[in-house]
Amino acid sequence: MLRQEQNEVLSGTGPGTPMGEVFRRFWIPALLSEELPAPDCAPVRVRLLGEDLVAFRDSTGKVGLVDEACPHRGASLFFGRNEDCGLRCTYHGWKFDRDGQCVDMPNEPPDTQFKEKVTIKAYPTVEQGGAVWTYMGPEEHEPQMPAMEWSLVPEEHRFLAKIEVDCNYAQAMEGDIDSSHTAFLHGRVGEDSVDRGSANKTRKERLRRFSFIDRAPKFFLIDTDYGFMAAARRYGGDEHYYWRITQWLFPAFSITPREAGSVLQCNMRIPIDDHRHMFYRTQYRPQKPLTDEEVYEYRHGGNIFPQTVPGTYRPVQTLENDFLIDRSLQRSGTYSGIKGIPTQDQSVTVSMGPIVDRSKERLATSDAAIIHSRRLLLKQAQEVQKNGQLSVPGGGDPYFVRGVGLLVDRDTPFDVGAAEAMDANNPWHEDVAWAQVEPVGVDE
Ligand code: FES
Ligand SMILES: [Fe+2]
């Protein structure tokens, strides 16, 4: 539970708000690179942390991200002409380069010095991993780019998409680190009692069955330079525990636990404004390209990515159509009656309302990771207010980690037993030593 004032701090990311200042101290995705396919292509609107901006790719191929409103008299630069290394307002022809400098003012006398004095708000950008990232904070506090593995693998090893979600970033992000909901929301009816035969199951599938056998995991949290590890411990046979370790990274990123060799996943919850966020999800394989079948499924919507309305980033299933819930499916098929994992997630987080009232919650032990993420974010909000800076690095190599699901000897601390697995410098395939422990006790 949070007090009303704390809840407001956690959820509010507009300019000048404490959490808004925290988000502005990190590099965050602003849009997908593919939205700006070529130099001088059409500009796109970007609403980010409550600010209305326009992104454009200039003639050199670099991306500018500027205020949407022209500083002359406020016309939208979305309608601007993207030409010859700048974005030109169609009202009176003023033109701005990607650094925000006015470089032409054709409706003023040619000898005017005024244009040198006119600038438009412009944020720096970097393209990495198929996303255009931006940093919206003070120059002197700019951190390194986060070295997240997905953003550094070759393009064919990764699929990145974004989906607009109608709720505050924080409640959706809390779902990403909430290990105990998986067996329910994403489960199937009777999952804990049927289909126990092991003969046709892969090792990974057998491991995952532990999540359905032990539905009340115990949580262990360890702070790190990037955020924290949220480790959920479950029964894993007589000699081991089955650990699912989610990486939570500032300001609102998480890396989902996966078994050795599986396609990895990173989720990023970037506020559009306080009532909506852009959900960036990436699926990636460190050492091998994704297959054509995988990419086809991701692109067209299925279990991992929701189907979107063509030409938009809006999902087809929304609260307005009750996420297309199917009550007969709910009785005998999936636990939720809703198709697709991210849509199942949205059905619960969006249904809380645009900003959930955390003063009314009844939190339990399974909410430990969620409580901790709030604590860390609120602490950074305080640090920035008090000292003008974060007390965490905010990017760089610490972000080069993986989320993992594995068996660890009962006597070994999870962070020791999983150290090799979590380090993204190590190989990621089914033959690695830490993945050789056979799941036993899962099939009885
Ligand atoms: S409003 Fe943009 S040039 Fe006048
Ligand atoms: Fe979920």
Tab-separated table of C-alpha atoms and ligand atoms in Angstrom:
chain	number	residue	atom	x	y	z
A	1	MET	CA	0.000	0.000	0.000
A	2	LEU	CA	1.160	3.517	-0.727
A	3	ARG	CA	-0.126	6.778	0.678
A	4	GLN	CA	-2.043	8.857	-1.821
A	5	GLU	CA	0.849	11.349	-2.135
A	6	GLN	CA	3.349	8.552	-2.740
A	7	ASN	CA	1.091	7.073	-5.377
A	8	GLU	CA	0.962	10.411	-7.135
A	9	VAL	CA	4.757	10.652	-7.068
A	10	LEU	CA	5.160	7.113	-8.428
A	11	SER	CA	2.704	7.615	-11.291
A	12	GLY	CA	3.343	11.202	-12.355
A	13	THR	CA	6.055	11.632	-15.002
A	14	GLY	CA	5.157	14.978	-16.598
A	15	PRO	CA	7.691	17.834	-16.763
A	16	GLY	CA	8.710	19.093	-13.330
A	17	THR	CA	7.316	16.137	-11.359
A	18	PRO	CA	9.691	14.150	-9.123
A	19	MET	CA	9.285	10.877	-11.058
A	20	GLY	CA	9.330	12.824	-14.305
A	21	GLU	CA	12.777	14.018	-13.267
A	22	VAL	CA	13.845	10.426	-12.586
A	23	PHE	CA	12.738	9.254	-16.052
A	24	ARG	CA	14.554	12.229	-17.549
A	25	ARG	CA	17.851	10.967	-16.108
A	26	PHE	CA	17.859	7.791	-18.235
A	27	TRP	CA	18.090	7.032	-21.921
A	28	ILE	CA	14.632	5.764	-22.871
A	29	PRO	CA	13.126	4.529	-26.167
A	30	ALA	CA	11.202	7.336	-27.894
A	31	LEU	CA	10.085	5.471	-31.034
A	32	LEU	CA	11.079	2.632	-33.360
A	33	SER	CA	13.770	3.300	-35.968
A	34	GLU	CA	11.476	1.807	-38.627
A	35	GLU	CA	8.965	4.618	-38.064
A	36	LEU	CA	11.460	6.881	-39.807
A	37	PRO	CA	12.452	4.625	-42.721
A	38	ALA	CA	14.602	7.027	-44.784
A	39	PRO	CA	16.310	10.434	-44.739
A	40	ASP	CA	13.831	13.295	-45.191
A	41	CYS	CA	10.839	10.959	-44.715
A	42	ALA	CA	7.623	12.126	-43.088
A	43	PRO	CA	8.019	13.284	-39.471
A	44	VAL	CA	6.104	11.441	-36.734
A	45	ARG	CA	4.404	12.639	-33.576
A	46	VAL	CA	5.903	11.387	-30.318
A	47	ARG	CA	4.173	11.964	-27.008
A	48	LEU	CA	6.633	11.135	-24.253
A	49	LEU	CA	6.470	11.797	-20.499
A	50	GLY	CA	3.567	14.172	-21.163
A	51	GLU	CA	5.512	16.216	-23.757
A	52	ASP	CA	4.340	16.595	-27.340
A	53	LEU	CA	7.288	16.147	-29.666
A	54	VAL	CA	8.008	15.460	-33.320
A	55	ALA	CA	10.708	13.109	-34.588
A	56	PHE	CA	12.264	13.460	-38.031
A	57	ARG	CA	15.146	11.843	-39.879
A	58	ASP	CA	17.180	14.541	-41.525
A	59	SER	CA	19.020	14.428	-44.856
A	60	THR	CA	22.114	12.906	-43.213
A	61	GLY	CA	20.012	10.072	-41.717
A	62	LYS	CA	20.262	11.325	-38.127
A	63	VAL	CA	17.139	11.620	-36.006
A	64	GLY	CA	15.933	14.890	-34.520
A	65	LEU	CA	13.403	15.011	-31.687
A	66	VAL	CA	11.955	18.470	-31.182
A	67	ASP	CA	8.994	20.205	-29.628
A	68	GLU	CA	5.868	19.749	-31.715
A	69	ALA	CA	4.897	23.428	-31.427
A	70	CYS	CA	6.780	25.889	-33.602
A	71	PRO	CA	8.325	28.579	-31.382
A	72	HIS	CA	7.107	31.315	-33.754
A	73	ARG	CA	3.346	31.054	-33.186
A	74	GLY	CA	2.767	27.479	-32.197
A	75	ALA	CA	1.817	25.642	-35.388
A	76	SER	CA	2.446	21.893	-35.295
A	77	LEU	CA	5.691	20.814	-36.887
A	78	PHE	CA	4.124	17.433	-37.593
A	79	PHE	CA	2.831	19.165	-40.735
A	80	GLY	CA	6.309	20.487	-41.422
A	81	ARG	CA	8.460	19.952	-44.521
A	82	ASN	CA	11.385	17.676	-43.750
A	83	GLU	CA	13.975	18.962	-46.202
A	84	ASP	CA	17.636	19.768	-46.582
A	85	CYS	CA	18.753	18.944	-43.054
A	86	GLY	CA	15.928	20.491	-41.119
A	87	LEU	CA	12.232	20.595	-40.393
A	88	ARG	CA	10.448	23.615	-41.842
A	89	CYS	CA	7.196	24.957	-40.425
A	90	THR	CA	4.591	25.279	-43.151
A	91	TYR	CA	3.024	28.397	-41.610
A	92	HIS	CA	5.816	30.951	-42.297
A	93	GLY	CA	8.688	28.730	-43.374
A	94	TRP	CA	10.907	28.881	-40.285
A	95	LYS	CA	13.287	25.958	-40.325
A	96	PHE	CA	14.991	24.100	-37.467
A	97	ASP	CA	17.871	21.654	-37.498
A	98	ARG	CA	17.974	18.558	-35.314
A	99	ASP	CA	19.843	20.430	-32.578
A	100	GLY	CA	16.920	22.833	-32.371
A	101	GLN	CA	18.605	25.849	-33.960
A	102	CYS	CA	16.526	28.029	-36.254
A	103	VAL	CA	18.497	27.988	-39.518
A	104	ASP	CA	16.143	29.865	-41.813
A	105	MET	CA	13.523	32.576	-41.327
A	106	PRO	CA	12.408	33.377	-44.883
A	107	ASN	CA	9.551	35.751	-43.966
A	108	GLU	CA	11.991	38.184	-42.294
A	109	PRO	CA	14.467	40.548	-44.043
A	110	PRO	CA	17.513	38.604	-45.320
A	111	ASP	CA	19.901	40.488	-43.025
A	112	THR	CA	18.000	39.508	-39.824
A	113	GLN	CA	20.074	38.286	-36.902
A	114	PHE	CA	16.939	37.208	-35.080
A	115	LYS	CA	17.058	33.605	-36.278
A	116	GLU	CA	20.300	32.989	-34.368
A	117	LYS	CA	18.404	33.749	-31.178
A	118	VAL	CA	15.504	31.401	-31.889
A	119	THR	CA	15.697	27.777	-30.872
A	120	ILE	CA	13.213	24.986	-30.376
A	121	LYS	CA	13.468	22.428	-27.591
A	122	ALA	CA	15.481	19.479	-28.978
A	123	TYR	CA	16.518	16.253	-27.267
A	124	PRO	CA	19.575	14.193	-28.229
A	125	THR	CA	18.949	10.797	-29.834
A	126	VAL	CA	20.864	7.575	-30.330
A	127	GLU	CA	19.728	4.602	-32.419
A	128	GLN	CA	20.415	1.243	-30.868
A	129	GLY	CA	18.681	-2.102	-31.221
A	130	GLY	CA	16.025	-0.835	-33.645
A	131	ALA	CA	14.875	1.931	-31.306
A	132	VAL	CA	15.501	5.657	-31.259
A	133	TRP	CA	16.504	6.479	-27.697
A	134	THR	CA	16.462	9.877	-26.133
A	135	TYR	CA	17.782	11.563	-23.029
A	136	MET	CA	15.601	14.403	-21.771
A	137	GLY	CA	17.568	15.494	-18.713
A	138	PRO	CA	20.317	18.012	-17.960
A	139	GLU	CA	23.384	17.601	-20.160
A	140	GLU	CA	25.797	17.380	-17.240
A	141	HIS	CA	24.019	14.299	-15.869
A	142	GLU	CA	23.725	12.321	-19.095
A	143	PRO	CA	24.382	8.648	-18.300
A	144	GLN	CA	25.839	6.020	-20.615
A	145	MET	CA	23.445	4.169	-22.872
A	146	PRO	CA	22.193	1.025	-21.122
A	147	ALA	CA	24.158	-1.931	-22.532
A	148	MET	CA	21.150	-4.201	-22.735
A	149	GLU	CA	21.941	-7.388	-24.570
A	150	TRP	CA	18.896	-7.283	-26.858
A	151	SER	CA	19.937	-3.887	-28.196
A	152	LEU	CA	23.450	-5.078	-29.034
A	153	VAL	CA	22.778	-8.395	-30.803
A	154	PRO	CA	22.691	-8.491	-34.645
A	155	GLU	CA	19.395	-7.335	-36.125
A	156	GLU	CA	18.284	-10.836	-37.229
A	157	HIS	CA	18.579	-12.066	-33.636
A	158	ARG	CA	15.980	-9.643	-32.377
A	159	PHE	CA	12.373	-8.568	-32.856
A	160	LEU	CA	11.217	-5.304	-31.294
A	161	ALA	CA	7.687	-3.894	-31.314
A	162	LYS	CA	5.696	-1.296	-29.438
A	163	ILE	CA	2.083	-1.279	-28.293
A	164	GLU	CA	0.072	1.556	-26.829
A	165	VAL	CA	-1.482	0.577	-23.490
A	166	ASP	CA	-4.223	2.552	-21.742
A	167	CYS	CA	-2.833	2.694	-18.222
A	168	ASN	CA	-0.037	4.226	-16.215
A	169	TYR	CA	3.404	2.690	-16.762
A	170	ALA	CA	3.880	1.644	-13.129
A	171	GLN	CA	1.005	-0.783	-12.723
A	172	ALA	CA	1.927	-2.528	-15.991
A	173	MET	CA	5.582	-2.711	-14.992
A	174	GLU	CA	4.567	-4.222	-11.676
A	175	GLY	CA	2.924	-7.040	-13.616
A	176	ASP	CA	6.229	-7.745	-15.379
A	177	ILE	CA	7.936	-8.586	-12.083
A	178	ASP	CA	5.005	-10.360	-10.481
A	179	SER	CA	6.101	-13.985	-10.795
A	180	SER	CA	3.148	-15.495	-8.961
A	181	HIS	CA	0.488	-14.330	-11.435
A	182	THR	CA	1.834	-16.518	-14.230
A	183	ALA	CA	0.277	-19.761	-13.008
A	184	PHE	CA	-3.127	-18.069	-12.866
A	185	LEU	CA	-3.525	-15.338	-15.477
A	186	HIS	CA	-1.401	-17.124	-18.093
A	187	GLY	CA	-2.323	-20.653	-17.071
A	188	ARG	CA	-4.748	-23.129	-18.496
A	189	VAL	CA	-7.691	-24.606	-16.708
A	190	GLY	CA	-6.582	-27.624	-14.654
A	191	GLU	CA	-2.931	-27.090	-15.559
A	192	ASP	CA	-1.719	-28.416	-12.226
A	193	SER	CA	-3.538	-31.726	-12.533
A	194	VAL	CA	-3.445	-32.845	-16.158
A	195	ASP	CA	-0.906	-33.728	-18.788
A	196	ARG	CA	1.826	-34.788	-16.448
A	197	GLY	CA	3.492	-37.276	-18.742
A	198	SER	CA	7.095	-36.345	-19.280
A	199	ALA	CA	7.810	-38.463	-22.339
A	200	ASN	CA	7.145	-35.813	-24.952
A	201	LYS	CA	8.098	-32.773	-22.959
A	202	THR	CA	11.302	-30.837	-23.403
A	203	ARG	CA	13.466	-30.155	-20.397
A	204	LYS	CA	12.341	-26.532	-20.513
A	205	GLU	CA	8.664	-27.482	-20.464
A	206	ARG	CA	9.228	-29.843	-17.576
A	207	LEU	CA	11.026	-27.107	-15.662
A	208	ARG	CA	8.202	-24.689	-16.236
A	209	ARG	CA	5.768	-27.187	-14.790
A	210	PHE	CA	7.267	-26.452	-11.404
A	211	SER	CA	5.578	-23.029	-11.641
A	212	PHE	CA	2.222	-24.763	-11.785
A	213	ILE	CA	2.993	-27.318	-9.111
A	214	ASP	CA	4.279	-24.736	-6.629
A	215	ARG	CA	2.004	-21.773	-7.070
A	216	ALA	CA	3.124	-19.868	-3.980
A	217	PRO	CA	6.776	-18.959	-4.624
A	218	LYS	CA	8.935	-17.341	-1.998
A	219	PHE	CA	10.647	-14.115	-3.047
A	220	PHE	CA	14.258	-13.067	-2.580
A	221	LEU	CA	15.524	-9.658	-3.695
A	222	ILE	CA	19.044	-8.386	-4.232
A	223	ASP	CA	19.869	-4.780	-5.133
A	224	THR	CA	22.270	-4.166	-8.016
A	225	ASP	CA	23.707	-1.204	-9.927
A	226	TYR	CA	20.926	-1.460	-12.517
A	227	GLY	CA	18.039	-2.065	-10.111
A	228	PHE	CA	17.458	-5.446	-8.516
A	229	MET	CA	17.063	-9.159	-9.072
A	230	ALA	CA	13.680	-10.525	-8.119
A	231	ALA	CA	14.142	-14.232	-7.505
A	232	ALA	CA	11.105	-16.447	-7.069
A	233	ARG	CA	11.926	-19.757	-5.393
A	234	ARG	CA	9.775	-22.807	-6.007
A	235	TYR	CA	9.920	-26.481	-5.321
A	236	GLY	CA	12.318	-28.101	-7.801
A	237	GLY	CA	12.552	-31.704	-6.637
A	238	ASP	CA	14.040	-33.021	-3.412
A	239	GLU	CA	17.533	-31.608	-3.913
A	240	HIS	CA	16.977	-28.379	-5.812
A	241	TYR	CA	14.934	-25.262	-5.910
A	242	TYR	CA	13.513	-23.994	-9.153
A	243	TRP	CA	14.456	-20.313	-9.386
A	244	ARG	CA	12.948	-17.791	-11.744
A	245	ILE	CA	15.015	-14.638	-11.597
A	246	THR	CA	13.623	-11.505	-13.190
A	247	GLN	CA	15.941	-8.561	-13.720
A	248	TRP	CA	14.381	-5.212	-12.949
A	249	LEU	CA	16.294	-2.289	-14.396
A	250	PHE	CA	15.829	1.432	-13.865
A	251	PRO	CA	13.642	3.183	-14.753
A	252	ALA	CA	10.976	0.704	-15.967
A	253	PHE	CA	12.634	-2.190	-17.788
A	254	SER	CA	12.569	-5.881	-16.975
A	255	ILE	CA	14.147	-9.018	-18.384
A	256	THR	CA	11.880	-12.032	-18.081
A	257	PRO	CA	13.290	-15.302	-16.696
A	258	ARG	CA	14.034	-17.858	-19.395
A	259	GLU	CA	15.628	-21.299	-19.492
A	260	ALA	CA	18.982	-21.830	-21.234
A	261	GLY	CA	18.774	-21.502	-25.001
A	262	SER	CA	15.230	-20.075	-25.048
A	263	VAL	CA	14.324	-16.844	-26.790
A	264	LEU	CA	14.893	-14.110	-24.212
A	265	GLN	CA	12.532	-11.231	-23.566
A	266	CYS	CA	12.861	-7.656	-22.358
A	267	ASN	CA	9.913	-5.385	-21.535
A	268	MET	CA	10.013	-1.605	-21.291
A	269	ARG	CA	7.185	0.555	-20.011
A	270	ILE	CA	7.628	4.106	-21.224
A	271	PRO	CA	5.089	6.730	-20.144
A	272	ILE	CA	3.257	8.518	-22.942
A	273	ASP	CA	1.557	10.546	-20.238
A	274	ASP	CA	0.176	9.598	-16.842
A	275	HIS	CA	-2.758	7.626	-18.240
A	276	ARG	CA	-1.057	5.715	-21.060
A	277	HIS	CA	2.269	4.117	-21.759
A	278	MET	CA	4.127	2.680	-24.714
A	279	PHE	CA	4.942	-0.942	-24.132
A	280	TYR	CA	8.152	-1.927	-25.909
A	281	ARG	CA	8.747	-5.652	-26.024
A	282	THR	CA	11.682	-7.427	-27.579
A	283	GLN	CA	12.308	-11.115	-28.191
A	284	TYR	CA	15.938	-12.024	-28.817
A	285	ARG	CA	18.430	-14.841	-29.169
A	286	PRO	CA	21.974	-13.971	-28.192
A	287	GLN	CA	23.734	-16.504	-30.407
A	288	LYS	CA	21.338	-17.426	-33.193
A	289	PRO	CA	18.985	-15.537	-35.495
A	290	LEU	CA	15.257	-15.822	-34.830
A	291	THR	CA	13.506	-18.201	-37.222
A	292	ASP	CA	11.141	-16.985	-39.960
A	293	GLU	CA	8.236	-18.687	-38.152
A	294	GLU	CA	9.016	-16.855	-34.924
A	295	VAL	CA	9.238	-13.487	-36.640
A	296	TYR	CA	6.022	-14.157	-38.562
A	297	GLU	CA	4.143	-14.911	-35.348
A	298	TYR	CA	5.561	-11.862	-33.562
A	299	ARG	CA	4.734	-9.593	-36.470
A	300	HIS	CA	1.154	-10.761	-36.904
A	301	GLY	CA	0.212	-11.027	-33.259
A	302	GLY	CA	-0.207	-14.194	-31.257
A	303	ASN	CA	0.823	-15.357	-27.860
A	304	ILE	CA	3.775	-13.008	-27.379
A	305	PHE	CA	2.678	-9.837	-29.194
A	306	PRO	CA	-0.905	-8.625	-29.463
A	307	GLN	CA	-2.524	-8.055	-32.797
A	308	THR	CA	-2.622	-4.355	-33.640
A	309	VAL	CA	-4.960	-2.251	-35.760
A	310	PRO	CA	-3.168	-2.000	-39.135
A	311	GLY	CA	-1.137	1.171	-39.490
A	312	THR	CA	-1.248	1.903	-35.744
A	313	TYR	CA	0.297	0.727	-32.496
A	314	ARG	CA	-3.131	0.242	-30.921
A	315	PRO	CA	-4.050	-3.314	-29.933
A	316	VAL	CA	-7.176	-4.863	-31.426
A	317	GLN	CA	-8.218	-6.190	-27.996
A	318	THR	CA	-8.969	-3.315	-25.601
A	319	LEU	CA	-11.090	-2.588	-22.540
A	320	GLU	CA	-13.831	-1.222	-24.860
A	321	ASN	CA	-14.360	-4.699	-26.333
A	322	ASP	CA	-13.592	-6.508	-23.055
A	323	PHE	CA	-10.352	-7.765	-24.614
A	324	LEU	CA	-12.588	-10.152	-26.615
A	325	ILE	CA	-13.002	-12.420	-23.599
A	326	ASP	CA	-14.457	-15.802	-24.445
A	327	ARG	CA	-16.367	-17.257	-21.475
A	328	SER	CA	-16.438	-20.791	-22.810
A	329	LEU	CA	-12.671	-20.671	-23.277
A	330	GLN	CA	-12.459	-19.431	-19.687
A	331	ARG	CA	-14.361	-22.493	-18.453
A	332	SER	CA	-12.382	-25.119	-20.273
A	333	GLY	CA	-9.344	-23.606	-21.970
A	334	THR	CA	-7.295	-20.687	-20.695
A	335	TYR	CA	-7.684	-19.513	-17.112
A	336	SER	CA	-8.462	-15.957	-18.261
A	337	GLY	CA	-10.590	-16.701	-21.318
A	338	ILE	CA	-8.502	-14.100	-23.147
A	339	LYS	CA	-6.152	-14.889	-26.003
A	340	GLY	CA	-2.500	-13.829	-25.921
A	341	ILE	CA	-0.203	-13.311	-22.955
A	342	PRO	CA	0.262	-9.516	-23.267
A	343	THR	CA	-3.485	-9.069	-23.694
A	344	GLN	CA	-4.111	-11.177	-20.611
A	345	ASP	CA	-1.728	-8.805	-18.817
A	346	GLN	CA	-3.547	-5.763	-20.154
A	347	SER	CA	-6.934	-7.119	-19.127
A	348	VAL	CA	-5.848	-6.943	-15.507
A	349	THR	CA	-3.653	-3.837	-15.492
A	350	VAL	CA	-5.888	-1.669	-17.699
A	351	SER	CA	-8.996	-2.784	-15.793
A	352	MET	CA	-7.499	-1.251	-12.623
A	353	GLY	CA	-8.231	2.174	-14.143
A	354	PRO	CA	-5.725	4.591	-15.702
A	355	ILE	CA	-3.891	4.993	-12.373
A	356	VAL	CA	-4.547	2.330	-9.772
A	357	ASP	CA	-5.360	3.593	-6.279
A	358	ARG	CA	-2.553	2.021	-4.272
A	359	SER	CA	-3.898	3.368	-0.985
A	360	LYS	CA	-6.579	0.672	-1.164
A	361	GLU	CA	-4.370	-2.330	-1.859
A	362	ARG	CA	-3.941	-5.323	0.434
A	363	LEU	CA	-0.421	-6.401	-0.416
A	364	ALA	CA	0.844	-9.865	0.496
A	365	THR	CA	4.197	-11.660	0.617
A	366	SER	CA	4.020	-12.473	-3.096
A	367	ASP	CA	4.116	-8.720	-3.797
A	368	ALA	CA	7.641	-8.324	-2.419
A	369	ALA	CA	9.228	-7.445	-5.776
A	370	ILE	CA	6.538	-4.898	-6.540
A	371	ILE	CA	6.935	-3.208	-3.169
A	372	HIS	CA	10.677	-3.117	-3.738
A	373	SER	CA	10.479	-1.556	-7.208
A	374	ARG	CA	8.308	1.236	-5.799
A	375	ARG	CA	10.733	1.793	-2.984
A	376	LEU	CA	13.686	2.079	-5.366
A	377	LEU	CA	11.905	4.458	-7.727
A	378	LEU	CA	10.620	6.662	-4.902
A	379	LYS	CA	14.110	6.742	-3.419
A	380	GLN	CA	15.568	7.996	-6.699
A	381	ALA	CA	12.822	10.612	-6.903
A	382	GLN	CA	13.943	11.813	-3.510
A	383	GLU	CA	17.624	11.753	-4.479
A	384	VAL	CA	17.015	13.851	-7.571
A	385	GLN	CA	14.935	16.342	-5.587
A	386	LYS	CA	17.483	16.587	-2.789
A	387	ASN	CA	20.859	16.197	-4.473
A	388	GLY	CA	20.048	16.957	-8.092
A	389	GLN	CA	21.244	13.536	-9.204
A	390	LEU	CA	20.581	9.812	-9.102
A	391	SER	CA	22.478	7.525	-6.753
A	392	VAL	CA	22.638	4.743	-9.401
A	393	PRO	CA	24.743	4.710	-12.596
A	394	GLY	CA	21.704	4.940	-14.864
A	395	GLY	CA	23.149	2.919	-17.759
A	396	GLY	CA	26.309	1.300	-19.088
A	397	ASP	CA	27.642	-2.233	-18.605
A	398	PRO	CA	25.679	-3.151	-15.469
A	399	TYR	CA	22.673	-3.535	-17.796
A	400	PHE	CA	24.310	-6.486	-19.595
A	401	VAL	CA	22.378	-9.170	-17.710
A	402	ARG	CA	19.865	-11.948	-18.365
A	403	GLY	CA	16.729	-13.156	-16.663
A	404	VAL	CA	16.957	-16.888	-16.000
A	405	GLY	CA	14.966	-19.920	-14.932
A	406	LEU	CA	17.064	-22.768	-13.526
A	407	LEU	CA	17.538	-25.392	-10.865
A	408	VAL	CA	19.998	-24.593	-8.098
A	409	ASP	CA	21.172	-26.929	-5.366
A	410	ARG	CA	19.166	-26.228	-2.207
A	411	ASP	CA	22.306	-25.351	-0.225
A	412	THR	CA	23.611	-22.778	-2.717
A	413	PRO	CA	22.452	-19.136	-2.577
A	414	PHE	CA	20.587	-18.328	-5.791
A	415	ASP	CA	22.816	-15.432	-6.793
A	416	VAL	CA	25.855	-17.701	-6.574
A	417	GLY	CA	24.205	-20.656	-8.308
A	418	ALA	CA	22.806	-18.438	-11.075
A	419	ALA	CA	25.763	-16.037	-11.460
A	420	GLU	CA	27.056	-17.602	-14.673
A	421	ALA	CA	23.588	-17.848	-16.176
A	422	MET	CA	22.744	-14.208	-15.479
A	423	ASP	CA	25.944	-12.818	-17.009
A	424	ALA	CA	25.261	-11.938	-20.645
A	425	ASN	CA	28.942	-12.445	-21.507
A	426	ASN	CA	28.435	-16.209	-21.248
A	427	PRO	CA	27.054	-18.622	-23.856
A	428	TRP	CA	23.296	-19.113	-24.016
A	429	HIS	CA	22.332	-22.541	-25.291
A	430	GLU	CA	21.000	-25.789	-23.883
A	431	ASP	CA	24.414	-27.402	-23.474
A	432	VAL	CA	25.755	-24.962	-20.890
A	433	ALA	CA	26.766	-26.608	-17.625
A	434	TRP	CA	24.213	-24.861	-15.435
A	435	ALA	CA	21.399	-26.220	-17.568
A	436	GLN	CA	22.409	-29.837	-17.116
A	437	VAL	CA	20.527	-30.479	-13.875
A	438	GLU	CA	17.590	-32.732	-14.786
A	439	PRO	CA	14.185	-31.745	-13.447
A	440	VAL	CA	13.077	-34.590	-11.204
A	441	GLY	CA	9.986	-34.788	-9.074
A	442	VAL	CA	7.972	-32.872	-11.627
A	443	ASP	CA	6.168	-35.760	-13.268
A	444	GLU	CA	4.828	-37.724	-10.359
B	1	FES	S1	4.173	29.347	-36.737
B	1	FES	FE1	5.848	28.261	-37.509
B	1	FES	S2	6.799	29.640	-38.840
B	1	FES	FE2	5.161	30.756	-38.030
B	2	FE	FE	1.952	-11.558	-17.211
